[in-house]
Amino acid sequence: MVLINFFISYSIILYIKFVNWKFADSFVNIFSFVLTLQESLKMENKIYEQSEKLILAQKYQKQKTFLTVVSSLFLFFYTFLFVLFFLKQDENVFELGPFFSGVCYFAIYFVLRTFLSLPFEIKQSFKLPRKIGLSNETFFLWITNQIKSFLLVLFFGSLASGVLLVCIQKNPDYWWLYFSILISCIFIFIFLFGQTVIAPLFFNFEKLSDTKIENLLLNLKKKVGFKGQNHIWVMKTKKHGDYANAFVCGFGPTRKIVITENILEYNPEEIECIVAHELAHQFYSHNLFLCIYKIISFAVVIYFFKFLLSTELFYFYSNGLNISSANTIGIFLVFFSVLNFFISPILLRVSREIEFACDLFAFKHVTKPKNLITILKKLCVRNYCDPSPSLFSKFFFYTHPPFSERINRLISFLN
């Protein structure tokens, strides 16, 4: 399974690099791939003019990483112990039929998990950002959004768990296929309508009314020959914090570029660079590709899990557990956590290569390429990012390349 994902992921990386070479000389690419750690460290002082703020940003990111690692380990052991406890208990506790047994099992698991993780969440996503001034959320606003997230996960998780047990009981041989189809429908719904249906539960959105920025997008689309329909939407975030960000959502008729309202504080040429980077994601159909990849990889994971359940080794260590038992849900959560630990670094590597490709796309098509470097520096400082994180942090947590690497690579293109 890991080898399959490894092969797919690195095939994607090679494709991305091939696309990049269409826009830049191959020598420049090779040169940019071998930037040294020393150059990255030098870049820190060029990004952060105040060393005190650099130290504060690095400390903040290290604390976040530490809390993430500790909480992940803690919750993994909680899940493992939860499964052990219910190995024989669920037959006596859950006599509600497959669907409601699955719903109750996940509900109990997730409610307990939420309470156990709450101290970590308060520290990591509420106290730390407020301490450095990145967030200005009130506790009421923060806890309200946490409750909304909790209810969403509880609803979809309970529904999926109930359907999983129904599929296993009704179709012992092909349950993995039916369950994969159901989850695929959820993936497609989220990719298509997540920003329209789910995101407004947490943030307010409005269509961009600045015609100057809209014209920048139109000009960029003409330059690259992109004929797809898209719009720029502004996410109202000032009551949440001072961070600045941009992203794309949807594909086909629902595609959108979303920017936080703090982005509008930058000058039009810098905003052009941000929009160009996001347009690259749409130009290369990254969201569509990601949706397809998730569907295929999930189906492979579920099939592999079905194979695992049928082995004598599993039967022995689970004390003869019936696979239609509610505890199969917990075993899947443990299985997925372990598998994700090995696969995640590969997927993150793919994600970082995609971001490099979008940087290069923007660099190629904006009016003043130097502004791309300027805005990356400003975003790094504003969001209290570590320009040169540890290899461990980058390997396991970074969906985007560190800012020092992105800026160094763009400087090499300029030269």
PDB file of N, CA and C in Angstrom, residues 93-107 158-166 325-326:
ATOM      1  N   VAL A  93     -22.701  -4.303  24.734  1.00  0.00           N
ATOM      2  CA  VAL A  93     -23.151  -2.917  24.842  1.00  0.00           C
ATOM      3  C   VAL A  93     -24.032  -2.515  23.669  1.00  0.00           C
ATOM      4  N   PHE A  94     -23.613  -2.888  22.447  1.00  0.00           N
ATOM      5  CA  PHE A  94     -24.317  -2.422  21.249  1.00  0.00           C
ATOM      6  C   PHE A  94     -25.199  -3.531  20.668  1.00  0.00           C
ATOM      7  N   GLU A  95     -26.460  -3.507  20.997  1.00  0.00           N
ATOM      8  CA  GLU A  95     -27.428  -4.451  20.437  1.00  0.00           C
ATOM      9  C   GLU A  95     -28.519  -3.658  19.724  1.00  0.00           C
ATOM     10  N   LEU A  96     -28.062  -2.809  18.811  1.00  0.00           N
ATOM     11  CA  LEU A  96     -28.963  -1.854  18.169  1.00  0.00           C
ATOM     12  C   LEU A  96     -29.064  -2.055  16.664  1.00  0.00           C
ATOM     13  N   GLY A  97     -28.492  -3.120  16.154  1.00  0.00           N
ATOM     14  CA  GLY A  97     -28.409  -3.268  14.708  1.00  0.00           C
ATOM     15  C   GLY A  97     -27.149  -2.594  14.206  1.00  0.00           C
ATOM     16  N   PRO A  98     -26.693  -2.939  12.996  1.00  0.00           N
ATOM     17  CA  PRO A  98     -25.393  -2.445  12.514  1.00  0.00           C
ATOM     18  C   PRO A  98     -25.302  -0.924  12.410  1.00  0.00           C
ATOM     19  N   PHE A  99     -26.332  -0.264  11.881  1.00  0.00           N
ATOM     20  CA  PHE A  99     -26.227   1.184  11.659  1.00  0.00           C
ATOM     21  C   PHE A  99     -26.114   1.945  12.975  1.00  0.00           C
ATOM     22  N   PHE A 100     -27.047   1.701  13.891  1.00  0.00           N
ATOM     23  CA  PHE A 100     -27.036   2.461  15.142  1.00  0.00           C
ATOM     24  C   PHE A 100     -25.897   2.029  16.066  1.00  0.00           C
ATOM     25  N   SER A 101     -25.426   0.792  15.914  1.00  0.00           N
ATOM     26  CA  SER A 101     -24.235   0.374  16.664  1.00  0.00           C
ATOM     27  C   SER A 101     -23.028   1.193  16.225  1.00  0.00           C
ATOM     28  N   GLY A 102     -22.904   1.372  14.898  1.00  0.00           N
ATOM     29  CA  GLY A 102     -21.801   2.183  14.377  1.00  0.00           C
ATOM     30  C   GLY A 102     -21.898   3.628  14.811  1.00  0.00           C
ATOM     31  N   VAL A 103     -23.112   4.173  14.773  1.00  0.00           N
ATOM     32  CA  VAL A 103     -23.324   5.564  15.190  1.00  0.00           C
ATOM     33  C   VAL A 103     -22.950   5.748  16.654  1.00  0.00           C
ATOM     34  N   CYS A 104     -23.430   4.857  17.525  1.00  0.00           N
ATOM     35  CA  CYS A 104     -23.157   4.969  18.964  1.00  0.00           C
ATOM     36  C   CYS A 104     -21.676   4.780  19.266  1.00  0.00           C
ATOM     37  N   TYR A 105     -21.050   3.813  18.595  1.00  0.00           N
ATOM     38  CA  TYR A 105     -19.627   3.559  18.835  1.00  0.00           C
ATOM     39  C   TYR A 105     -18.807   4.803  18.517  1.00  0.00           C
ATOM     40  N   PHE A 106     -19.020   5.374  17.329  1.00  0.00           N
ATOM     41  CA  PHE A 106     -18.235   6.551  16.945  1.00  0.00           C
ATOM     42  C   PHE A 106     -18.558   7.736  17.844  1.00  0.00           C
ATOM     43  N   ALA A 107     -19.832   7.906  18.207  1.00  0.00           N
ATOM     44  CA  ALA A 107     -20.223   9.035  19.054  1.00  0.00           C
ATOM     45  C   ALA A 107     -19.507   8.970  20.405  1.00  0.00           C
ATOM     46  N   SER A 158     -20.314   9.727  12.436  1.00  0.00           N
ATOM     47  CA  SER A 158     -21.313   8.757  12.892  1.00  0.00           C
ATOM     48  C   SER A 158     -22.048   8.136  11.711  1.00  0.00           C
ATOM     49  N   LEU A 159     -22.401   8.983  10.749  1.00  0.00           N
ATOM     50  CA  LEU A 159     -23.090   8.489   9.550  1.00  0.00           C
ATOM     51  C   LEU A 159     -22.222   7.487   8.799  1.00  0.00           C
ATOM     52  N   ALA A 160     -20.956   7.843   8.582  1.00  0.00           N
ATOM     53  CA  ALA A 160     -20.038   6.953   7.858  1.00  0.00           C
ATOM     54  C   ALA A 160     -19.820   5.651   8.623  1.00  0.00           C
ATOM     55  N   SER A 161     -19.716   5.733   9.948  1.00  0.00           N
ATOM     56  CA  SER A 161     -19.494   4.533  10.763  1.00  0.00           C
ATOM     57  C   SER A 161     -20.689   3.591  10.691  1.00  0.00           C
ATOM     58  N   GLY A 162     -21.892   4.160  10.765  1.00  0.00           N
ATOM     59  CA  GLY A 162     -23.088   3.330  10.663  1.00  0.00           C
ATOM     60  C   GLY A 162     -23.198   2.652   9.311  1.00  0.00           C
ATOM     61  N   VAL A 163     -22.935   3.405   8.261  1.00  0.00           N
ATOM     62  CA  VAL A 163     -23.007   2.851   6.904  1.00  0.00           C
ATOM     63  C   VAL A 163     -21.926   1.791   6.700  1.00  0.00           C
ATOM     64  N   LEU A 164     -20.749   1.992   7.288  1.00  0.00           N
ATOM     65  CA  LEU A 164     -19.667   1.006   7.169  1.00  0.00           C
ATOM     66  C   LEU A 164     -20.110  -0.353   7.700  1.00  0.00           C
ATOM     67  N   LEU A 165     -20.724  -0.374   8.882  1.00  0.00           N
ATOM     68  CA  LEU A 165     -21.153  -1.650   9.461  1.00  0.00           C
ATOM     69  C   LEU A 165     -22.288  -2.277   8.658  1.00  0.00           C
ATOM     70  N   VAL A 166     -23.180  -1.451   8.121  1.00  0.00           N
ATOM     71  CA  VAL A 166     -24.258  -1.972   7.271  1.00  0.00           C
ATOM     72  C   VAL A 166     -23.672  -2.629   6.021  1.00  0.00           C
ATOM     73  N   SER A 325     -18.595  -6.370  13.821  1.00  0.00           N
ATOM     74  CA  SER A 325     -18.663  -5.775  15.153  1.00  0.00           C
ATOM     75  C   SER A 325     -18.384  -4.281  15.072  1.00  0.00           C
ATOM     76  N   ALA A 326     -18.952  -3.515  16.002  1.00  0.00           N
ATOM     77  CA  ALA A 326     -18.748  -2.062  16.029  1.00  0.00           C
ATOM     78  C   ALA A 326     -17.283  -1.710  16.232  1.00  0.00           C
TER      79      ALA A 326
END
